[in-house]
Amino acid sequence: MLIQIISTSVETKPTAKGSYQQLEVVFKNLSYQGKVESKKVMSFGANAGAFTALSTAQAGAQFDVTVTKNAAGYNDWTTVVPSNGAPAPAGDTPAKANASPRSTYETPEERAQRQVLIVRQSSLSAAIGTLSVGAKALKSADVIELAQQYENYVFGIKDPGPSGFEDLPDFDVAVV
């Protein structure tokens, strides 16, 4: 991530065993449309290197920051190096400078596959419910066979088996 320093401030925080320093960095995220953000960087742990590099940074200075997720799911600034303003070579940072955000929406194919999985899951539930009435033991093959018949009915596939749904009325369904 490429950042440009706006301001930094160091504060000493007391603890029961002594104290530590906390650096608040206000910066422009040049990797994401120049958005102004802030980050608190501690003088210990995974952020110690970033604290050392940024504690003497001047306003306007640019840095390449390597961001990694820690075990708790928070972003740590593990490596901070001065930059000449150009994007870092590929592989040095997790995000390229000025990279456009990637869409997280499902594609039509992914939506169709998800819908099939939802129908299969509900068909299995319906089959278990149907077969468990008065039955002492369920066989997984019977559940799967009946679930497949329900699924075929939902998707309008003619079931060739003798216990198919030929006697149920067909519904006109518009597929979008």
Tab-separated table of N, CA and C in Angstrom:
chain	number	residue	atom	x	y	z
A	1	MET	N	0.865	-1.154	0.000
A	1	MET	CA	0.000	0.000	0.000
A	1	MET	C	0.915	1.222	0.000
A	2	LEU	N	0.602	2.187	-0.849
A	2	LEU	CA	1.379	3.415	-0.937
A	2	LEU	C	0.658	4.506	-0.147
A	3	ILE	N	1.378	5.119	0.811
A	3	ILE	CA	0.763	6.162	1.637
A	3	ILE	C	1.601	7.433	1.579
A	4	GLN	N	0.947	8.558	1.843
A	4	GLN	CA	1.627	9.843	1.980
A	4	GLN	C	1.270	10.399	3.353
A	5	ILE	N	2.300	10.706	4.135
A	5	ILE	CA	2.111	11.170	5.514
A	5	ILE	C	1.506	12.569	5.529
A	6	ILE	N	0.457	12.746	6.333
A	6	ILE	CA	-0.111	14.069	6.584
A	6	ILE	C	0.417	14.573	7.922
A	7	SER	N	0.332	13.726	8.953
A	7	SER	CA	0.889	14.096	10.259
A	7	SER	C	1.136	12.839	11.080
A	8	THR	N	2.019	12.983	12.065
A	8	THR	CA	2.283	11.905	13.015
A	8	THR	C	2.347	12.508	14.411
A	9	SER	N	1.942	11.723	15.405
A	9	SER	CA	2.083	12.165	16.792
A	9	SER	C	2.341	10.948	17.660
A	10	VAL	N	3.327	11.093	18.570
A	10	VAL	CA	3.708	10.008	19.468
A	10	VAL	C	3.167	10.318	20.853
A	11	GLU	N	2.602	9.292	21.479
A	11	GLU	CA	2.064	9.450	22.823
A	11	GLU	C	2.563	8.279	23.668
A	12	THR	N	2.961	8.565	24.909
A	12	THR	CA	3.400	7.512	25.827
A	12	THR	C	2.211	7.068	26.662
A	13	LYS	N	1.991	5.750	26.651
A	13	LYS	CA	0.855	5.171	27.363
A	13	LYS	C	1.377	4.392	28.578
A	14	PRO	N	0.914	4.719	29.787
A	14	PRO	CA	1.353	3.982	30.970
A	14	PRO	C	0.644	2.632	31.078
A	15	THR	N	1.353	1.658	31.629
A	15	THR	CA	0.772	0.341	31.906
A	15	THR	C	1.174	-0.075	33.311
A	16	ALA	N	0.686	-1.211	33.762
A	16	ALA	CA	1.024	-1.705	35.101
A	16	ALA	C	2.504	-2.056	35.208
A	17	LYS	N	3.113	-2.460	34.095
A	17	LYS	CA	4.522	-2.873	34.115
A	17	LYS	C	5.466	-1.813	33.561
A	18	GLY	N	4.983	-0.639	33.263
A	18	GLY	CA	5.830	0.413	32.702
A	18	GLY	C	5.026	1.269	31.746
A	19	SER	N	5.520	1.361	30.500
A	19	SER	CA	4.809	2.149	29.500
A	19	SER	C	5.233	1.704	28.100
A	20	TYR	N	4.484	2.177	27.117
A	20	TYR	CA	4.828	1.937	25.718
A	20	TYR	C	4.447	3.188	24.944
A	21	GLN	N	4.924	3.273	23.719
A	21	GLN	CA	4.614	4.429	22.897
A	21	GLN	C	3.635	4.025	21.797
A	22	GLN	N	2.766	4.967	21.488
A	22	GLN	CA	1.780	4.766	20.431
A	22	GLN	C	1.913	5.914	19.444
A	23	LEU	N	2.040	5.579	18.182
A	23	LEU	CA	2.176	6.569	17.119
A	23	LEU	C	0.871	6.618	16.344
A	24	GLU	N	0.271	7.803	16.244
A	24	GLU	CA	-0.907	7.955	15.400
A	24	GLU	C	-0.460	8.589	14.090
A	25	VAL	N	-0.710	7.870	13.002
A	25	VAL	CA	-0.312	8.324	11.671
A	25	VAL	C	-1.567	8.707	10.911
A	26	VAL	N	-1.634	9.943	10.453
A	26	VAL	CA	-2.707	10.387	9.572
A	26	VAL	C	-2.083	10.443	8.187
A	27	PHE	N	-2.713	9.761	7.218
A	27	PHE	CA	-2.089	9.608	5.906
A	27	PHE	C	-3.138	9.568	4.809
A	28	LYS	N	-2.664	9.825	3.587
A	28	LYS	CA	-3.480	9.622	2.395
A	28	LYS	C	-3.146	8.242	1.867
A	29	ASN	N	-4.159	7.424	1.656
A	29	ASN	CA	-3.963	6.095	1.091
A	29	ASN	C	-3.924	6.254	-0.426
A	30	LEU	N	-2.743	6.370	-0.981
A	30	LEU	CA	-2.588	6.580	-2.415
A	30	LEU	C	-2.916	5.324	-3.214
A	31	SER	N	-3.030	4.197	-2.543
A	31	SER	CA	-3.422	2.961	-3.217
A	31	SER	C	-4.932	2.873	-3.361
A	32	TYR	N	-5.651	3.745	-2.671
A	32	TYR	CA	-7.107	3.718	-2.730
A	32	TYR	C	-7.653	5.136	-2.823
A	33	GLN	N	-7.569	5.733	-3.981
A	33	GLN	CA	-8.180	7.015	-4.330
A	33	GLN	C	-7.804	8.161	-3.406
A	34	GLY	N	-6.641	8.115	-2.774
A	34	GLY	CA	-6.190	9.213	-1.935
A	34	GLY	C	-7.020	9.432	-0.692
A	35	LYS	N	-7.709	8.412	-0.228
A	35	LYS	CA	-8.559	8.519	0.958
A	35	LYS	C	-7.705	8.833	2.184
A	36	VAL	N	-8.158	9.787	3.001
A	36	VAL	CA	-7.448	10.144	4.227
A	36	VAL	C	-7.866	9.173	5.325
A	37	GLU	N	-6.872	8.551	5.949
A	37	GLU	CA	-7.114	7.557	6.990
A	37	GLU	C	-6.151	7.815	8.144
A	38	SER	N	-6.361	7.091	9.234
A	38	SER	CA	-5.407	7.154	10.338
A	38	SER	C	-5.160	5.743	10.841
A	39	LYS	N	-4.004	5.549	11.447
A	39	LYS	CA	-3.617	4.233	11.961
A	39	LYS	C	-2.823	4.458	13.230
A	40	LYS	N	-3.134	3.662	14.252
A	40	LYS	CA	-2.354	3.694	15.483
A	40	LYS	C	-1.338	2.563	15.398
A	41	VAL	N	-0.072	2.910	15.564
A	41	VAL	CA	1.027	1.955	15.455
A	41	VAL	C	1.733	1.906	16.807
A	42	MET	N	1.841	0.701	17.350
A	42	MET	CA	2.467	0.528	18.663
A	42	MET	C	3.975	0.318	18.523
A	43	SER	N	4.693	0.602	19.598
A	43	SER	CA	6.152	0.488	19.593
A	43	SER	C	6.624	-0.931	19.862
A	44	PHE	N	5.716	-1.882	19.909
A	44	PHE	CA	6.069	-3.272	20.208
A	44	PHE	C	5.315	-4.186	19.245
A	45	GLY	N	5.657	-5.464	19.256
A	45	GLY	CA	4.944	-6.463	18.465
A	45	GLY	C	5.247	-6.367	16.983
A	46	ALA	N	4.295	-6.802	16.175
A	46	ALA	CA	4.479	-6.858	14.728
A	46	ALA	C	4.634	-5.468	14.110
A	47	ASN	N	4.105	-4.440	14.776
A	47	ASN	CA	4.172	-3.077	14.253
A	47	ASN	C	5.437	-2.322	14.666
A	48	ALA	N	6.337	-2.954	15.415
A	48	ALA	CA	7.513	-2.242	15.941
A	48	ALA	C	8.370	-1.660	14.824
A	49	GLY	N	8.567	-2.402	13.742
A	49	GLY	CA	9.363	-1.896	12.613
A	49	GLY	C	8.710	-0.695	11.969
A	50	ALA	N	7.393	-0.741	11.816
A	50	ALA	CA	6.665	0.383	11.241
A	50	ALA	C	6.750	1.596	12.165
A	51	PHE	N	6.672	1.369	13.480
A	51	PHE	CA	6.780	2.464	14.444
A	51	PHE	C	8.124	3.177	14.288
A	52	THR	N	9.192	2.391	14.207
A	52	THR	CA	10.535	2.964	14.074
A	52	THR	C	10.659	3.777	12.791
A	53	ALA	N	10.161	3.239	11.683
A	53	ALA	CA	10.294	3.921	10.396
A	53	ALA	C	9.441	5.187	10.320
A	54	LEU	N	8.270	5.180	10.942
A	54	LEU	CA	7.344	6.302	10.800
A	54	LEU	C	7.430	7.341	11.904
A	55	SER	N	8.079	7.032	13.021
A	55	SER	CA	8.092	7.970	14.143
A	55	SER	C	8.825	9.270	13.807
A	56	THR	N	9.727	9.243	12.854
A	56	THR	CA	10.452	10.460	12.457
A	56	THR	C	10.035	10.946	11.077
A	57	ALA	N	8.959	10.408	10.521
A	57	ALA	CA	8.517	10.775	9.170
A	57	ALA	C	8.005	12.209	9.142
A	58	GLN	N	8.295	12.879	8.053
A	58	GLN	CA	7.856	14.253	7.849
A	58	GLN	C	6.588	14.266	6.996
A	59	ALA	N	5.770	15.301	7.169
A	59	ALA	CA	4.556	15.458	6.358
A	59	ALA	C	4.950	15.512	4.881
A	60	GLY	N	4.190	14.806	4.059
A	60	GLY	CA	4.452	14.769	2.620
A	60	GLY	C	5.293	13.579	2.180
A	61	ALA	N	5.993	12.937	3.123
A	61	ALA	CA	6.814	11.776	2.774
A	61	ALA	C	5.912	10.618	2.358
A	62	GLN	N	6.405	9.824	1.403
A	62	GLN	CA	5.642	8.680	0.924
A	62	GLN	C	6.339	7.390	1.308
A	63	PHE	N	5.521	6.372	1.648
A	63	PHE	CA	6.056	5.093	2.084
A	63	PHE	C	5.273	3.959	1.428
A	64	ASP	N	5.992	2.867	1.185
A	64	ASP	CA	5.353	1.616	0.780
A	64	ASP	C	5.169	0.801	2.053
A	65	VAL	N	3.927	0.407	2.337
A	65	VAL	CA	3.594	-0.310	3.561
A	65	VAL	C	3.139	-1.722	3.195
A	66	THR	N	3.705	-2.714	3.871
A	66	THR	CA	3.245	-4.092	3.718
A	66	THR	C	2.283	-4.378	4.858
A	67	VAL	N	1.061	-4.767	4.491
A	67	VAL	CA	0.004	-5.013	5.469
A	67	VAL	C	-0.278	-6.514	5.506
A	68	THR	N	-0.288	-7.078	6.726
A	68	THR	CA	-0.645	-8.491	6.888
A	68	THR	C	-1.679	-8.615	8.001
A	69	LYS	N	-2.549	-9.616	7.878
A	69	LYS	CA	-3.552	-9.868	8.919
A	69	LYS	C	-2.915	-10.715	10.013
A	70	ASN	N	-3.149	-10.330	11.253
A	70	ASN	CA	-2.639	-11.131	12.373
A	70	ASN	C	-3.668	-12.196	12.752
A	71	ALA	N	-3.351	-13.000	13.745
A	71	ALA	CA	-4.224	-14.108	14.157
A	71	ALA	C	-5.593	-13.625	14.632
A	72	ALA	N	-5.668	-12.411	15.155
A	72	ALA	CA	-6.931	-11.871	15.640
A	72	ALA	C	-7.753	-11.233	14.517
A	73	GLY	N	-7.189	-11.188	13.292
A	73	GLY	CA	-7.914	-10.632	12.164
A	73	GLY	C	-7.687	-9.158	11.919
A	74	TYR	N	-6.762	-8.548	12.672
A	74	TYR	CA	-6.462	-7.135	12.487
A	74	TYR	C	-5.296	-6.963	11.524
A	75	ASN	N	-5.256	-5.808	10.851
A	75	ASN	CA	-4.166	-5.520	9.917
A	75	ASN	C	-2.964	-4.962	10.665
A	76	ASP	N	-1.799	-5.589	10.462
A	76	ASP	CA	-0.542	-5.098	11.019
A	76	ASP	C	0.301	-4.523	9.886
A	77	TRP	N	0.941	-3.400	10.152
A	77	TRP	CA	1.893	-2.846	9.201
A	77	TRP	C	3.242	-3.476	9.535
A	78	THR	N	3.644	-4.464	8.788
A	78	THR	CA	4.849	-5.221	9.130
A	78	THR	C	6.114	-4.623	8.542
A	79	THR	N	6.041	-4.040	7.354
A	79	THR	CA	7.211	-3.437	6.720
A	79	THR	C	6.842	-2.073	6.169
A	80	VAL	N	7.660	-1.066	6.462
A	80	VAL	CA	7.446	0.282	5.938
A	80	VAL	C	8.767	0.766	5.374
A	81	VAL	N	8.777	1.096	4.073
A	81	VAL	CA	9.999	1.590	3.433
A	81	VAL	C	9.681	2.877	2.682
A	82	PRO	N	10.637	3.823	2.678
A	82	PRO	CA	10.410	5.065	1.937
A	82	PRO	C	10.172	4.769	0.458
A	83	SER	N	9.321	5.582	-0.159
A	83	SER	CA	8.976	5.394	-1.563
A	83	SER	C	9.314	6.649	-2.344
A	84	ASN	N	9.546	6.475	-3.639
A	84	ASN	CA	9.790	7.635	-4.494
A	84	ASN	C	8.489	8.133	-5.117
A	85	GLY	N	7.357	7.555	-4.696
A	85	GLY	CA	6.062	7.963	-5.218
A	85	GLY	C	5.529	7.022	-6.273
A	86	ALA	N	6.402	6.178	-6.812
A	86	ALA	CA	5.958	5.209	-7.811
A	86	ALA	C	5.444	3.968	-7.099
A	87	PRO	N	4.532	3.253	-7.728
A	87	PRO	CA	4.053	2.024	-7.103
A	87	PRO	C	5.192	1.034	-6.922
A	88	ALA	N	5.140	0.286	-5.851
A	88	ALA	CA	6.157	-0.732	-5.591
A	88	ALA	C	6.023	-1.854	-6.610
A	89	PRO	N	7.124	-2.552	-6.913
A	89	PRO	CA	7.037	-3.675	-7.847
A	89	PRO	C	6.068	-4.731	-7.336
A	90	ALA	N	5.467	-5.459	-8.271
A	90	ALA	CA	4.492	-6.494	-7.901
A	90	ALA	C	5.124	-7.477	-6.933
A	91	GLY	N	4.375	-7.873	-5.939
A	91	GLY	CA	4.852	-8.835	-4.954
A	91	GLY	C	5.364	-8.174	-3.684
A	92	ASP	N	5.710	-6.896	-3.745
A	92	ASP	CA	6.215	-6.212	-2.556
A	92	ASP	C	5.092	-5.769	-1.626
A	93	THR	N	3.930	-5.457	-2.197
A	93	THR	CA	2.808	-5.025	-1.379
A	93	THR	C	1.584	-5.835	-1.736
A	94	PRO	N	0.642	-6.005	-0.812
A	94	PRO	CA	-0.540	-6.786	-1.116
A	94	PRO	C	-1.452	-6.132	-2.148
A	95	ALA	N	-1.469	-4.799	-2.221
A	95	ALA	CA	-2.327	-4.118	-3.187
A	95	ALA	C	-1.484	-3.171	-4.017
A	96	LYS	N	-1.693	-3.167	-5.328
A	96	LYS	CA	-0.954	-2.265	-6.205
A	96	LYS	C	-1.505	-0.853	-6.039
A	97	ALA	N	-0.665	0.143	-6.278
A	97	ALA	CA	-1.101	1.523	-6.158
A	97	ALA	C	-2.187	1.807	-7.185
A	98	ASN	N	-3.212	2.524	-6.760
A	98	ASN	CA	-4.323	2.929	-7.604
A	98	ASN	C	-5.050	1.759	-8.252
A	99	ALA	N	-5.037	0.602	-7.630
A	99	ALA	CA	-5.774	-0.543	-8.161
A	99	ALA	C	-7.259	-0.317	-7.920
A	100	SER	N	-8.071	-0.624	-8.914
A	100	SER	CA	-9.506	-0.441	-8.745
A	100	SER	C	-10.054	-1.579	-7.891
A	101	PRO	N	-11.060	-1.312	-7.089
A	101	PRO	CA	-11.617	-2.355	-6.231
A	101	PRO	C	-12.231	-3.477	-7.066
A	102	ARG	N	-12.111	-4.693	-6.576
A	102	ARG	CA	-12.639	-5.858	-7.277
A	102	ARG	C	-14.073	-6.117	-6.815
A	103	SER	N	-14.935	-6.454	-7.750
A	103	SER	CA	-16.330	-6.708	-7.426
A	103	SER	C	-16.463	-7.980	-6.598
A	104	THR	N	-17.350	-7.924	-5.600
A	104	THR	CA	-17.600	-9.105	-4.781
A	104	THR	C	-18.974	-9.700	-5.079
A	105	TYR	N	-19.664	-9.161	-6.101
A	105	TYR	CA	-20.965	-9.688	-6.466
A	105	TYR	C	-20.801	-11.038	-7.154
A	106	GLU	N	-21.797	-11.908	-6.959
A	106	GLU	CA	-21.772	-13.208	-7.620
A	106	GLU	C	-22.036	-13.040	-9.111
A	107	THR	N	-21.395	-13.891	-9.892
A	107	THR	CA	-21.690	-13.926	-11.320
A	107	THR	C	-23.010	-14.669	-11.504
A	108	PRO	N	-23.646	-14.542	-12.663
A	108	PRO	CA	-24.891	-15.298	-12.891
A	108	PRO	C	-24.691	-16.805	-12.723
A	109	GLU	N	-23.540	-17.321	-13.121
A	109	GLU	CA	-23.266	-18.754	-12.972
A	109	GLU	C	-23.175	-19.138	-11.495
A	110	GLU	N	-22.521	-18.292	-10.694
A	110	GLU	CA	-22.402	-18.569	-9.264
A	110	GLU	C	-23.774	-18.518	-8.582
A	111	ARG	N	-24.626	-17.557	-9.002
A	111	ARG	CA	-25.978	-17.470	-8.434
A	111	ARG	C	-26.793	-18.713	-8.786
A	112	ALA	N	-26.673	-19.182	-10.028
A	112	ALA	CA	-27.413	-20.380	-10.447
A	112	ALA	C	-26.942	-21.593	-9.654
A	113	GLN	N	-25.626	-21.716	-9.452
A	113	GLN	CA	-25.092	-22.846	-8.686
A	113	GLN	C	-25.552	-22.781	-7.228
A	114	ARG	N	-25.576	-21.579	-6.664
A	114	ARG	CA	-26.043	-21.416	-5.279
A	114	ARG	C	-27.516	-21.812	-5.169
A	115	GLN	N	-28.316	-21.441	-6.174
A	115	GLN	CA	-29.731	-21.790	-6.149
A	115	GLN	C	-29.920	-23.305	-6.201
A	116	VAL	N	-29.114	-23.995	-7.014
A	116	VAL	CA	-29.181	-25.464	-7.078
A	116	VAL	C	-28.858	-26.054	-5.705
A	117	LEU	N	-27.843	-25.522	-5.039
A	117	LEU	CA	-27.481	-26.040	-3.717
A	117	LEU	C	-28.586	-25.802	-2.693
A	118	ILE	N	-29.243	-24.659	-2.786
A	118	ILE	CA	-30.340	-24.363	-1.858
A	118	ILE	C	-31.492	-25.343	-2.081
A	119	VAL	N	-31.811	-25.585	-3.348
A	119	VAL	CA	-32.897	-26.527	-3.650
A	119	VAL	C	-32.528	-27.920	-3.175
A	120	ARG	N	-31.297	-28.339	-3.386
A	120	ARG	CA	-30.869	-29.665	-2.934
A	120	ARG	C	-30.981	-29.794	-1.419
A	121	GLN	N	-30.546	-28.751	-0.710
A	121	GLN	CA	-30.611	-28.796	0.753
A	121	GLN	C	-32.058	-28.892	1.225
A	122	SER	N	-32.942	-28.092	0.648
A	122	SER	CA	-34.337	-28.148	1.086
A	122	SER	C	-34.986	-29.462	0.656
A	123	SER	N	-34.553	-30.024	-0.479
A	123	SER	CA	-35.078	-31.322	-0.917
A	123	SER	C	-34.661	-32.422	0.045
A	124	LEU	N	-33.442	-32.368	0.525
A	124	LEU	CA	-32.996	-33.349	1.516
A	124	LEU	C	-33.807	-33.226	2.809
A	125	SER	N	-34.050	-32.016	3.238
A	125	SER	CA	-34.842	-31.801	4.453
A	125	SER	C	-36.262	-32.329	4.277
A	126	ALA	N	-36.845	-32.060	3.105
A	126	ALA	CA	-38.198	-32.544	2.841
A	126	ALA	C	-38.226	-34.067	2.777
A	127	ALA	N	-37.212	-34.674	2.182
A	127	ALA	CA	-37.155	-36.135	2.084
A	127	ALA	C	-37.028	-36.765	3.467
A	128	ILE	N	-36.202	-36.193	4.313
A	128	ILE	CA	-36.055	-36.711	5.683
A	128	ILE	C	-37.376	-36.584	6.425
A	129	GLY	N	-38.044	-35.455	6.266
A	129	GLY	CA	-39.330	-35.259	6.914
A	129	GLY	C	-40.367	-36.252	6.417
A	130	THR	N	-40.370	-36.518	5.123
A	130	THR	CA	-41.332	-37.463	4.548
A	130	THR	C	-41.061	-38.877	5.021
A	131	LEU	N	-39.808	-39.282	4.983
A	131	LEU	CA	-39.459	-40.659	5.314
A	131	LEU	C	-39.463	-40.937	6.818
A	132	SER	N	-39.313	-39.930	7.645
A	132	SER	CA	-39.228	-40.176	9.077
A	132	SER	C	-40.590	-40.415	9.727
A	133	VAL	N	-41.680	-40.077	9.041
A	133	VAL	CA	-43.009	-40.292	9.590
A	133	VAL	C	-43.276	-41.796	9.619
A	134	GLY	N	-43.323	-42.379	10.806
A	134	GLY	CA	-43.626	-43.789	10.972
A	134	GLY	C	-42.473	-44.730	10.682
A	135	ALA	N	-41.317	-44.216	10.268
A	135	ALA	CA	-40.187	-45.099	9.957
A	135	ALA	C	-39.321	-45.259	11.197
A	136	LYS	N	-38.799	-46.481	11.385
A	136	LYS	CA	-37.932	-46.722	12.533
A	136	LYS	C	-36.493	-46.343	12.228
A	137	ALA	N	-36.060	-46.572	11.003
A	137	ALA	CA	-34.682	-46.249	10.620
A	137	ALA	C	-34.680	-45.720	9.192
A	138	LEU	N	-33.902	-44.704	8.962
A	138	LEU	CA	-33.783	-44.126	7.628
A	138	LEU	C	-32.513	-44.634	6.963
A	139	LYS	N	-32.623	-44.961	5.700
A	139	LYS	CA	-31.446	-45.330	4.929
A	139	LYS	C	-31.065	-44.116	4.098
A	140	SER	N	-29.790	-43.803	4.089
A	140	SER	CA	-29.349	-42.611	3.361
A	140	SER	C	-29.671	-42.714	1.875
A	141	ALA	N	-29.610	-43.922	1.290
A	141	ALA	CA	-29.919	-44.080	-0.131
A	141	ALA	C	-31.374	-43.719	-0.412
A	142	ASP	N	-32.292	-44.081	0.509
A	142	ASP	CA	-33.705	-43.739	0.326
A	142	ASP	C	-33.917	-42.231	0.417
A	143	VAL	N	-33.228	-41.597	1.357
A	143	VAL	CA	-33.347	-40.143	1.519
A	143	VAL	C	-32.846	-39.438	0.271
A	144	ILE	N	-31.688	-39.854	-0.224
A	144	ILE	CA	-31.105	-39.203	-1.401
A	144	ILE	C	-31.984	-39.434	-2.629
A	145	GLU	N	-32.545	-40.634	-2.778
A	145	GLU	CA	-33.417	-40.932	-3.928
A	145	GLU	C	-34.661	-40.051	-3.909
A	146	LEU	N	-35.299	-39.931	-2.739
A	146	LEU	CA	-36.489	-39.095	-2.641
A	146	LEU	C	-36.136	-37.615	-2.810
A	147	ALA	N	-35.009	-37.196	-2.258
A	147	ALA	CA	-34.569	-35.802	-2.416
A	147	ALA	C	-34.335	-35.492	-3.893
A	148	GLN	N	-33.767	-36.445	-4.639
A	148	GLN	CA	-33.534	-36.243	-6.069
A	148	GLN	C	-34.866	-36.103	-6.808
A	149	GLN	N	-35.865	-36.870	-6.395
A	149	GLN	CA	-37.187	-36.745	-7.018
A	149	GLN	C	-37.776	-35.362	-6.748
A	150	TYR	N	-37.640	-34.857	-5.514
A	150	TYR	CA	-38.117	-33.508	-5.197
A	150	TYR	C	-37.363	-32.463	-6.020
A	151	GLU	N	-36.062	-32.612	-6.102
A	151	GLU	CA	-35.244	-31.667	-6.864
A	151	GLU	C	-35.653	-31.677	-8.335
A	152	ASN	N	-35.851	-32.866	-8.905
A	152	ASN	CA	-36.269	-32.952	-10.306
A	152	ASN	C	-37.601	-32.242	-10.514
A	153	TYR	N	-38.525	-32.388	-9.572
A	153	TYR	CA	-39.814	-31.719	-9.687
A	153	TYR	C	-39.639	-30.196	-9.654
A	154	VAL	N	-38.807	-29.711	-8.736
A	154	VAL	CA	-38.601	-28.266	-8.621
A	154	VAL	C	-38.028	-27.700	-9.911
A	155	PHE	N	-37.101	-28.425	-10.539
A	155	PHE	CA	-36.464	-27.929	-11.756
A	155	PHE	C	-37.204	-28.353	-13.026
A	156	GLY	N	-38.351	-29.019	-12.887
A	156	GLY	CA	-39.156	-29.377	-14.044
A	156	GLY	C	-38.594	-30.518	-14.862
A	157	ILE	N	-37.812	-31.376	-14.243
A	157	ILE	CA	-37.232	-32.519	-14.933
A	157	ILE	C	-38.158	-33.711	-14.704
A	158	LYS	N	-38.579	-34.359	-15.803
A	158	LYS	CA	-39.464	-35.519	-15.673
A	158	LYS	C	-38.713	-36.646	-14.997
A	159	ASP	N	-39.307	-37.186	-13.964
A	159	ASP	CA	-38.684	-38.274	-13.211
A	159	ASP	C	-39.154	-39.598	-13.809
A	160	PRO	N	-38.224	-40.384	-14.377
A	160	PRO	CA	-38.626	-41.621	-15.042
A	160	PRO	C	-39.051	-42.730	-14.092
A	161	GLY	N	-38.789	-42.569	-12.800
A	161	GLY	CA	-39.087	-43.631	-11.847
A	161	GLY	C	-40.578	-43.840	-11.648
A	162	PRO	N	-40.963	-45.012	-11.126
A	162	PRO	CA	-42.381	-45.324	-10.906
A	162	PRO	C	-43.020	-44.460	-9.837
A	163	SER	N	-42.222	-43.893	-8.944
A	163	SER	CA	-42.804	-43.064	-7.885
A	163	SER	C	-42.615	-41.584	-8.182
A	164	GLY	N	-42.539	-41.243	-9.472
A	164	GLY	CA	-42.330	-39.849	-9.877
A	164	GLY	C	-43.557	-39.009	-9.613
A	165	PHE	N	-43.544	-37.797	-10.100
A	165	PHE	CA	-44.610	-36.849	-9.828
A	165	PHE	C	-45.442	-36.582	-11.075
A	166	GLU	N	-45.697	-37.620	-11.879
A	166	GLU	CA	-46.455	-37.439	-13.108
A	166	GLU	C	-47.872	-36.954	-12.835
A	167	ASP	N	-48.438	-37.309	-11.685
A	167	ASP	CA	-49.808	-36.957	-11.386
A	167	ASP	C	-49.977	-35.536	-10.832
A	168	LEU	N	-48.853	-34.832	-10.546
A	168	LEU	CA	-48.950	-33.467	-10.033
A	168	LEU	C	-49.062	-32.497	-11.198
A	169	PRO	N	-49.820	-31.409	-11.038
A	169	PRO	CA	-50.004	-30.461	-12.149
A	169	PRO	C	-48.716	-29.698	-12.447
A	170	ASP	N	-48.531	-29.339	-13.706
A	170	ASP	CA	-47.392	-28.521	-14.109
A	170	ASP	C	-47.749	-27.057	-13.901
A	171	PHE	N	-46.777	-26.302	-13.457
A	171	PHE	CA	-46.963	-24.875	-13.251
A	171	PHE	C	-46.098	-24.143	-14.260
A	172	ASP	N	-46.644	-23.114	-14.871
A	172	ASP	CA	-45.847	-22.307	-15.795
A	172	ASP	C	-45.025	-21.346	-14.957
A	173	VAL	N	-43.710	-21.465	-15.112
A	173	VAL	CA	-42.804	-20.632	-14.319
A	173	VAL	C	-41.919	-19.879	-15.286
A	174	ALA	N	-41.869	-18.579	-15.147
A	174	ALA	CA	-40.987	-17.769	-15.986
A	174	ALA	C	-39.604	-17.788	-15.381
A	175	VAL	N	-38.621	-18.155	-16.191
A	175	VAL	CA	-37.236	-18.183	-15.729
A	175	VAL	C	-36.601	-16.850	-16.074
A	176	VAL	N	-36.027	-16.222	-15.086
A	176	VAL	CA	-35.424	-14.900	-15.282
A	176	VAL	C	-33.938	-15.063	-15.489
